[in-house]
């Protein structure tokens, strides 16, 4: 979530008491042996990775070659997670930022099921879990709610799961607590940010009730912090030292992700504050 080296991230989160990492979904950028050495150095485990469904990546594209390449990207990502000892692939099936369909709903559904089933065959054989992740309507027209993700997971296979994200749920769900309950045992990953996508505790979400609901359904896995701070470029900015004017090592995909999410590169100071606040808010609920 910041333009920095992996080691910088690991050093920061290790010092703040984090135990796991969801690594960026860019397998071409990493040497897994080097990453494993860094994880060991900072006593952090790989939890999994999140797909970066940008540009032409789309499991429900009308073009079969595009779908094939998109499946292969997720398979490459899954192999990286396996090699790093991770467990979960958080999968957004369609291109992030694409809000106009290419085909009829029944066609797209068939292509999505076929694509995820191909990935599922690999994850099942290699001890990994897929978590279908709903994201809000302004980022995709396909899979916005937990109920939709659950339907896709059920169509794929008995061990296909769902990844829920509190930021997206706050926009799309009638009752996010009931959605957590409905997903139930299919919940394999849980992303957290507040309603404004700042760190947990910096908005209005009821974190006590969220965490208690997770306990209620027996979820005892990783809580994955995924804030993406909406930076203020006006004189009203309460965090004047938040914008990094000269980011280093920011890939085209990273820049697009940050820009698309109402943000840009953020400073080390601001990022550390958000990471620390997340830990302080959530740690009291962890057992």
mmCIF file of C-alpha atoms in Angstrom:
data_model
loop_
_atom_site.group_PDB
_atom_site.id
_atom_site.type_symbol
_atom_site.label_atom_id
_atom_site.label_comp_id
_atom_site.label_asym_id
_atom_site.label_seq_id
_atom_site.Cartn_x
_atom_site.Cartn_y
_atom_site.Cartn_z
ATOM 1 C CA UNK A 1 0.000 0.000 0.000
ATOM 2 C CA UNK A 2 3.060 2.232 -0.214
ATOM 3 C CA UNK A 3 5.837 2.741 -2.742
ATOM 4 C CA UNK A 4 8.673 1.084 -0.880
ATOM 5 C CA UNK A 5 10.792 -2.046 -0.851
ATOM 6 C CA UNK A 6 9.408 -5.269 0.588
ATOM 7 C CA UNK A 7 12.075 -5.161 3.264
ATOM 8 C CA UNK A 8 10.926 -1.701 4.367
ATOM 9 C CA UNK A 9 7.377 -3.002 4.742
ATOM 10 C CA UNK A 10 8.473 -6.101 6.643
ATOM 11 C CA UNK A 11 10.695 -4.092 8.984
ATOM 12 C CA UNK A 12 7.804 -1.750 9.814
ATOM 13 C CA UNK A 13 5.082 -4.338 10.370
ATOM 14 C CA UNK A 14 7.353 -6.642 12.356
ATOM 15 C CA UNK A 15 8.184 -3.815 14.762
ATOM 16 C CA UNK A 16 4.469 -3.087 15.192
ATOM 17 C CA UNK A 17 3.568 -6.666 16.080
ATOM 18 C CA UNK A 18 2.152 -7.974 12.814
ATOM 19 C CA UNK A 19 2.659 -11.669 12.094
ATOM 20 C CA UNK A 20 1.584 -12.187 8.457
ATOM 21 C CA UNK A 21 1.726 -10.511 5.049
ATOM 22 C CA UNK A 22 -0.472 -10.634 1.970
ATOM 23 C CA UNK A 23 2.122 -10.004 -0.697
ATOM 24 C CA UNK A 24 1.415 -7.861 -3.747
ATOM 25 C CA UNK A 25 -0.108 -9.835 -6.633
ATOM 26 C CA UNK A 26 2.850 -9.342 -8.954
ATOM 27 C CA UNK A 27 4.690 -12.682 -9.179
ATOM 28 C CA UNK A 28 6.955 -11.407 -11.952
ATOM 29 C CA UNK A 29 8.502 -8.886 -9.539
ATOM 30 C CA UNK A 30 9.675 -11.329 -6.872
ATOM 31 C CA UNK A 31 12.405 -13.889 -6.416
ATOM 32 C CA UNK A 32 10.710 -16.294 -4.011
ATOM 33 C CA UNK A 33 13.968 -17.369 -2.378
ATOM 34 C CA UNK A 34 14.862 -13.770 -1.623
ATOM 35 C CA UNK A 35 11.363 -13.115 -0.293
ATOM 36 C CA UNK A 36 11.513 -16.212 1.946
ATOM 37 C CA UNK A 37 14.808 -15.008 3.391
ATOM 38 C CA UNK A 38 13.299 -11.602 4.171
ATOM 39 C CA UNK A 39 10.216 -13.162 5.751
ATOM 40 C CA UNK A 40 12.421 -15.275 7.995
ATOM 41 C CA UNK A 41 14.623 -12.290 8.858
ATOM 42 C CA UNK A 42 11.645 -10.311 10.167
ATOM 43 C CA UNK A 43 9.693 -13.290 11.557
ATOM 44 C CA UNK A 44 6.725 -12.700 9.235
ATOM 45 C CA UNK A 45 4.747 -15.463 7.528
ATOM 46 C CA UNK A 46 3.239 -15.204 4.063
ATOM 47 C CA UNK A 47 -0.544 -15.420 4.418
ATOM 48 C CA UNK A 48 -1.308 -15.161 0.714
ATOM 49 C CA UNK A 49 -1.782 -12.630 -2.049
ATOM 50 C CA UNK A 50 -4.443 -10.461 -3.673
ATOM 51 C CA UNK A 51 -4.980 -10.528 -7.430
ATOM 52 C CA UNK A 52 -4.228 -7.282 -9.261
ATOM 53 C CA UNK A 53 -6.945 -7.512 -11.905
ATOM 54 C CA UNK A 54 -5.844 -4.496 -13.917
ATOM 55 C CA UNK A 55 -5.638 -3.653 -17.617
ATOM 56 C CA UNK A 56 -6.571 -6.774 -19.648
ATOM 57 C CA UNK A 57 -6.867 -9.233 -16.748
ATOM 58 C CA UNK A 58 -10.463 -10.432 -16.681
ATOM 59 C CA UNK A 59 -11.791 -13.959 -16.096
ATOM 60 C CA UNK A 60 -15.066 -13.038 -17.822
ATOM 61 C CA UNK A 61 -13.691 -11.291 -20.905
ATOM 62 C CA UNK A 62 -15.438 -11.941 -24.212
ATOM 63 C CA UNK A 63 -12.093 -12.800 -25.838
ATOM 64 C CA UNK A 64 -11.145 -16.417 -24.942
ATOM 65 C CA UNK A 65 -7.423 -15.639 -25.252
ATOM 66 C CA UNK A 66 -7.817 -12.821 -22.752
ATOM 67 C CA UNK A 67 -9.559 -15.188 -20.368
ATOM 68 C CA UNK A 68 -6.812 -17.774 -20.831
ATOM 69 C CA UNK A 69 -4.085 -15.232 -20.050
ATOM 70 C CA UNK A 70 -6.023 -14.040 -17.005
ATOM 71 C CA UNK A 71 -6.316 -17.587 -15.644
ATOM 72 C CA UNK A 72 -2.601 -18.091 -16.202
ATOM 73 C CA UNK A 73 -1.830 -14.910 -14.267
ATOM 74 C CA UNK A 74 -3.776 -16.206 -11.247
ATOM 75 C CA UNK A 75 -2.077 -19.605 -11.551
ATOM 76 C CA UNK A 76 1.324 -17.879 -11.529
ATOM 77 C CA UNK A 77 0.236 -15.954 -8.473
ATOM 78 C CA UNK A 78 -0.948 -19.141 -6.768
ATOM 79 C CA UNK A 79 2.405 -20.814 -7.437
ATOM 80 C CA UNK A 80 4.203 -17.866 -5.847
ATOM 81 C CA UNK A 81 1.987 -18.129 -2.754
ATOM 82 C CA UNK A 82 2.614 -21.880 -2.552
ATOM 83 C CA UNK A 83 6.379 -21.383 -2.858
ATOM 84 C CA UNK A 84 6.255 -18.814 -0.032
ATOM 85 C CA UNK A 85 4.276 -21.114 2.254
ATOM 86 C CA UNK A 86 1.100 -19.040 2.010
ATOM 87 C CA UNK A 87 -2.476 -20.283 2.142
ATOM 88 C CA UNK A 88 -4.917 -17.885 0.441
ATOM 89 C CA UNK A 89 -5.547 -16.243 -2.924
ATOM 90 C CA UNK A 90 -7.961 -13.313 -2.651
ATOM 91 C CA UNK A 91 -9.541 -13.329 -6.098
ATOM 92 C CA UNK A 92 -11.411 -10.508 -7.810
ATOM 93 C CA UNK A 93 -12.724 -12.157 -11.007
ATOM 94 C CA UNK A 94 -13.194 -9.088 -13.236
ATOM 95 C CA UNK A 95 -11.043 -6.113 -14.182
ATOM 96 C CA UNK A 96 -10.908 -3.501 -11.419
ATOM 97 C CA UNK A 97 -12.159 -0.223 -12.836
ATOM 98 C CA UNK A 98 -14.256 -1.841 -15.571
ATOM 99 C CA UNK A 99 -17.935 -1.102 -14.989
ATOM 100 C CA UNK A 100 -19.427 -1.923 -18.422
ATOM 101 C CA UNK A 101 -20.147 -5.596 -19.279
ATOM 102 C CA UNK A 102 -18.866 -7.322 -22.433
ATOM 103 C CA UNK A 103 -21.565 -9.955 -22.734
ATOM 104 C CA UNK A 104 -24.857 -11.287 -21.379
ATOM 105 C CA UNK A 105 -25.004 -12.153 -17.653
ATOM 106 C CA UNK A 106 -25.322 -15.896 -18.272
ATOM 107 C CA UNK A 107 -22.270 -15.888 -20.565
ATOM 108 C CA UNK A 108 -20.134 -13.970 -18.100
ATOM 109 C CA UNK A 109 -21.226 -16.216 -15.249
ATOM 110 C CA UNK A 110 -20.253 -19.317 -17.231
ATOM 111 C CA UNK A 111 -16.840 -17.880 -18.089
ATOM 112 C CA UNK A 112 -16.247 -16.848 -14.477
ATOM 113 C CA UNK A 113 -17.140 -20.316 -13.163
ATOM 114 C CA UNK A 114 -14.964 -22.016 -15.793
ATOM 115 C CA UNK A 115 -11.986 -19.779 -15.049
ATOM 116 C CA UNK A 116 -12.169 -20.095 -11.287
ATOM 117 C CA UNK A 117 -12.644 -23.877 -11.575
ATOM 118 C CA UNK A 118 -9.376 -24.118 -13.514
ATOM 119 C CA UNK A 119 -7.606 -22.168 -10.765
ATOM 120 C CA UNK A 120 -9.417 -24.190 -8.097
ATOM 121 C CA UNK A 121 -8.016 -27.434 -9.519
ATOM 122 C CA UNK A 122 -4.517 -26.087 -8.875
ATOM 123 C CA UNK A 123 -5.240 -24.665 -5.420
ATOM 124 C CA UNK A 124 -6.928 -27.884 -4.293
ATOM 125 C CA UNK A 125 -3.941 -29.933 -5.430
ATOM 126 C CA UNK A 126 -1.525 -27.620 -3.632
ATOM 127 C CA UNK A 127 -3.218 -26.964 -0.307
ATOM 128 C CA UNK A 128 -4.342 -23.414 -1.058
ATOM 129 C CA UNK A 129 -7.680 -21.633 -0.663
ATOM 130 C CA UNK A 130 -9.405 -19.245 -3.046
ATOM 131 C CA UNK A 131 -11.383 -16.390 -1.502
ATOM 132 C CA UNK A 132 -13.742 -14.733 -4.003
ATOM 133 C CA UNK A 133 -13.692 -11.055 -3.027
ATOM 134 C CA UNK A 134 -16.639 -8.708 -3.631
ATOM 135 C CA UNK A 135 -15.664 -5.098 -4.304
ATOM 136 C CA UNK A 136 -17.914 -2.076 -4.661
ATOM 137 C CA UNK A 137 -19.944 -1.064 -7.726
ATOM 138 C CA UNK A 138 -17.631 1.835 -8.574
ATOM 139 C CA UNK A 139 -14.773 -0.623 -9.173
ATOM 140 C CA UNK A 140 -16.626 -3.509 -10.827
ATOM 141 C CA UNK A 141 -20.108 -4.439 -12.014
ATOM 142 C CA UNK A 142 -19.489 -8.117 -11.165
ATOM 143 C CA UNK A 143 -19.485 -9.517 -7.597
ATOM 144 C CA UNK A 144 -20.234 -6.577 -5.326
ATOM 145 C CA UNK A 145 -21.864 -8.396 -2.390
ATOM 146 C CA UNK A 146 -21.030 -11.351 -0.205
ATOM 147 C CA UNK A 147 -24.084 -13.245 -1.415
ATOM 148 C CA UNK A 148 -22.808 -13.039 -5.007
ATOM 149 C CA UNK A 149 -19.323 -14.207 -4.010
ATOM 150 C CA UNK A 150 -20.887 -17.080 -2.075
ATOM 151 C CA UNK A 151 -22.915 -18.113 -5.137
ATOM 152 C CA UNK A 152 -19.764 -18.190 -7.279
ATOM 153 C CA UNK A 153 -17.817 -20.115 -4.636
ATOM 154 C CA UNK A 154 -20.614 -22.688 -4.383
ATOM 155 C CA UNK A 155 -20.685 -23.067 -8.168
ATOM 156 C CA UNK A 156 -16.921 -23.729 -8.225
ATOM 157 C CA UNK A 157 -16.490 -26.340 -5.504
ATOM 158 C CA UNK A 158 -16.945 -27.301 -1.845
ATOM 159 C CA UNK A 159 -13.647 -25.776 -0.706
ATOM 160 C CA UNK A 160 -13.861 -22.553 -2.691
ATOM 161 C CA UNK A 161 -14.187 -19.677 -0.244
ATOM 162 C CA UNK A 162 -15.012 -16.004 0.114
ATOM 163 C CA UNK A 163 -12.884 -13.039 1.161
ATOM 164 C CA UNK A 164 -14.846 -10.158 2.685
ATOM 165 C CA UNK A 165 -13.648 -6.566 2.988
ATOM 166 C CA UNK A 166 -15.250 -4.194 5.498
ATOM 167 C CA UNK A 167 -14.754 -1.105 3.298
ATOM 168 C CA UNK A 168 -16.631 -2.613 0.357
ATOM 169 C CA UNK A 169 -19.230 -4.202 2.630
ATOM 170 C CA UNK A 170 -20.020 -0.832 4.195
ATOM 171 C CA UNK A 171 -20.995 0.427 0.720
ATOM 172 C CA UNK A 172 -22.819 -2.593 -0.664
ATOM 173 C CA UNK A 173 -24.327 -4.695 2.124
ATOM 174 C CA UNK A 174 -27.671 -4.076 3.800
ATOM 175 C CA UNK A 175 -26.275 -5.640 6.979
ATOM 176 C CA UNK A 176 -22.584 -6.498 6.964
ATOM 177 C CA UNK A 177 -22.938 -8.623 10.117
ATOM 178 C CA UNK A 178 -25.601 -10.806 8.511
ATOM 179 C CA UNK A 179 -23.381 -11.142 5.441
ATOM 180 C CA UNK A 180 -20.532 -12.426 7.599
ATOM 181 C CA UNK A 181 -22.921 -14.933 9.168
ATOM 182 C CA UNK A 182 -24.292 -16.023 5.792
ATOM 183 C CA UNK A 183 -20.827 -16.613 4.335
ATOM 184 C CA UNK A 184 -19.994 -18.525 7.513
ATOM 185 C CA UNK A 185 -17.571 -21.393 7.045
ATOM 186 C CA UNK A 186 -16.774 -20.288 3.501
ATOM 187 C CA UNK A 187 -14.959 -17.235 4.880
ATOM 188 C CA UNK A 188 -11.253 -17.843 4.227
ATOM 189 C CA UNK A 189 -9.893 -14.299 4.446
ATOM 190 C CA UNK A 190 -11.002 -10.993 5.933
ATOM 191 C CA UNK A 191 -9.783 -7.552 4.839
ATOM 192 C CA UNK A 192 -10.215 -4.585 7.144
ATOM 193 C CA UNK A 193 -10.342 -0.834 6.661
ATOM 194 C CA UNK A 194 -12.781 1.679 8.062
ATOM 195 C CA UNK A 195 -15.752 3.102 6.143
ATOM 196 C CA UNK A 196 -13.515 5.888 4.761
ATOM 197 C CA UNK A 197 -10.793 3.352 3.913
ATOM 198 C CA UNK A 198 -8.558 4.785 6.572
ATOM 199 C CA UNK A 199 -7.148 2.532 9.290
ATOM 200 C CA UNK A 200 -9.642 0.659 11.484
ATOM 201 C CA UNK A 201 -10.808 3.018 14.213
ATOM 202 C CA UNK A 202 -10.443 6.157 12.084
ATOM 203 C CA UNK A 203 -14.013 5.991 10.777
ATOM 204 C CA UNK A 204 -17.423 4.918 12.029
ATOM 205 C CA UNK A 205 -17.498 1.118 11.732
ATOM 206 C CA UNK A 206 -18.367 -0.910 14.845
ATOM 207 C CA UNK A 207 -15.192 -2.944 15.266
ATOM 208 C CA UNK A 208 -16.290 -4.645 18.459
ATOM 209 C CA UNK A 209 -19.378 -6.020 16.722
ATOM 210 C CA UNK A 210 -17.415 -6.960 13.595
ATOM 211 C CA UNK A 211 -14.847 -8.912 15.585
ATOM 212 C CA UNK A 212 -17.491 -10.545 17.755
ATOM 213 C CA UNK A 213 -19.381 -11.654 14.635
ATOM 214 C CA UNK A 214 -16.211 -13.237 13.262
ATOM 215 C CA UNK A 215 -15.849 -15.129 16.544
ATOM 216 C CA UNK A 216 -19.493 -16.151 16.325
ATOM 217 C CA UNK A 217 -18.954 -17.923 12.985
ATOM 218 C CA UNK A 218 -15.702 -19.503 14.172
ATOM 219 C CA UNK A 219 -13.363 -17.495 11.962
ATOM 220 C CA UNK A 220 -9.914 -17.891 13.488
ATOM 221 C CA UNK A 221 -7.627 -16.912 10.635
ATOM 222 C CA UNK A 222 -5.735 -13.781 9.640
ATOM 223 C CA UNK A 223 -7.223 -10.292 9.824
ATOM 224 C CA UNK A 224 -5.617 -8.532 6.854
ATOM 225 C CA UNK A 225 -5.272 -4.749 7.057
ATOM 226 C CA UNK A 226 -5.979 -3.109 3.690
ATOM 227 C CA UNK A 227 -6.431 0.601 4.212
ATOM 228 C CA UNK A 228 -5.916 2.882 1.188
ATOM 229 C CA UNK A 229 -6.001 6.384 2.574
ATOM 230 C CA UNK A 230 -7.952 8.950 0.519
ATOM 231 C CA UNK A 231 -5.430 11.771 0.527
ATOM 232 C CA UNK A 232 -6.625 15.350 0.941
ATOM 233 C CA UNK A 233 -5.099 17.770 -1.570
ATOM 234 C CA UNK A 234 -6.801 20.832 -0.103
ATOM 235 C CA UNK A 235 -5.929 23.219 2.751
ATOM 236 C CA UNK A 236 -8.329 21.185 4.907
ATOM 237 C CA UNK A 237 -5.906 18.241 4.958
ATOM 238 C CA UNK A 238 -5.555 17.077 8.593
ATOM 239 C CA UNK A 239 -2.365 15.206 7.673
ATOM 240 C CA UNK A 240 -0.146 17.781 5.915
ATOM 241 C CA UNK A 241 2.844 15.439 5.747
ATOM 242 C CA UNK A 242 0.949 12.587 4.084
ATOM 243 C CA UNK A 243 1.724 13.002 0.368
ATOM 244 C CA UNK A 244 4.979 11.587 -0.982
ATOM 245 C CA UNK A 245 6.032 13.964 -3.745
ATOM 246 C CA UNK A 246 8.925 11.812 -4.990
ATOM 247 C CA UNK A 247 8.064 8.102 -4.650
ATOM 248 C CA UNK A 248 10.729 5.565 -5.560
ATOM 249 C CA UNK A 249 10.280 2.177 -7.186
ATOM 250 C CA UNK A 250 6.569 2.635 -7.883
ATOM 251 C CA UNK A 251 5.524 0.272 -10.675
ATOM 252 C CA UNK A 252 2.906 1.250 -13.249
ATOM 253 C CA UNK A 253 0.431 -1.172 -11.666
ATOM 254 C CA UNK A 254 1.073 0.141 -8.159
ATOM 255 C CA UNK A 255 0.611 3.736 -9.302
ATOM 256 C CA UNK A 256 -2.637 2.890 -11.094
ATOM 257 C CA UNK A 257 -3.970 1.063 -8.038
ATOM 258 C CA UNK A 258 -3.211 3.998 -5.756
ATOM 259 C CA UNK A 259 -4.615 6.579 -8.190
ATOM 260 C CA UNK A 260 -7.778 4.555 -8.816
ATOM 261 C CA UNK A 261 -8.433 4.356 -5.084
ATOM 262 C CA UNK A 262 -8.487 8.100 -4.510
ATOM 263 C CA UNK A 263 -4.942 8.305 -3.353
ATOM 264 C CA UNK A 264 -1.354 8.606 -4.459
ATOM 265 C CA UNK A 265 1.991 7.692 -2.963
ATOM 266 C CA UNK A 266 2.063 8.339 0.794
ATOM 267 C CA UNK A 267 4.934 9.237 3.071
ATOM 268 C CA UNK A 268 6.684 6.850 5.424
ATOM 269 C CA UNK A 269 5.449 8.843 8.422
ATOM 270 C CA UNK A 270 1.787 8.713 7.343
ATOM 271 C CA UNK A 271 1.945 5.034 6.396
ATOM 272 C CA UNK A 272 3.512 4.104 9.728
ATOM 273 C CA UNK A 273 0.790 6.001 11.588
ATOM 274 C CA UNK A 274 -1.974 4.152 9.691
ATOM 275 C CA UNK A 275 -0.291 0.790 10.233
ATOM 276 C CA UNK A 276 0.168 1.455 13.940
ATOM 277 C CA UNK A 277 -3.417 2.655 14.452
ATOM 278 C CA UNK A 278 -4.696 -0.512 12.745
ATOM 279 C CA UNK A 279 -2.724 -2.694 15.145
ATOM 280 C CA UNK A 280 -3.771 -0.702 18.199
ATOM 281 C CA UNK A 281 -7.444 -0.958 17.259
ATOM 282 C CA UNK A 282 -7.525 -4.652 16.420
ATOM 283 C CA UNK A 283 -5.057 -6.271 18.831
ATOM 284 C CA UNK A 284 -7.393 -6.162 21.859
ATOM 285 C CA UNK A 285 -9.814 -8.442 20.003
ATOM 286 C CA UNK A 286 -7.239 -11.058 18.985
ATOM 287 C CA UNK A 287 -6.868 -14.227 21.014
#
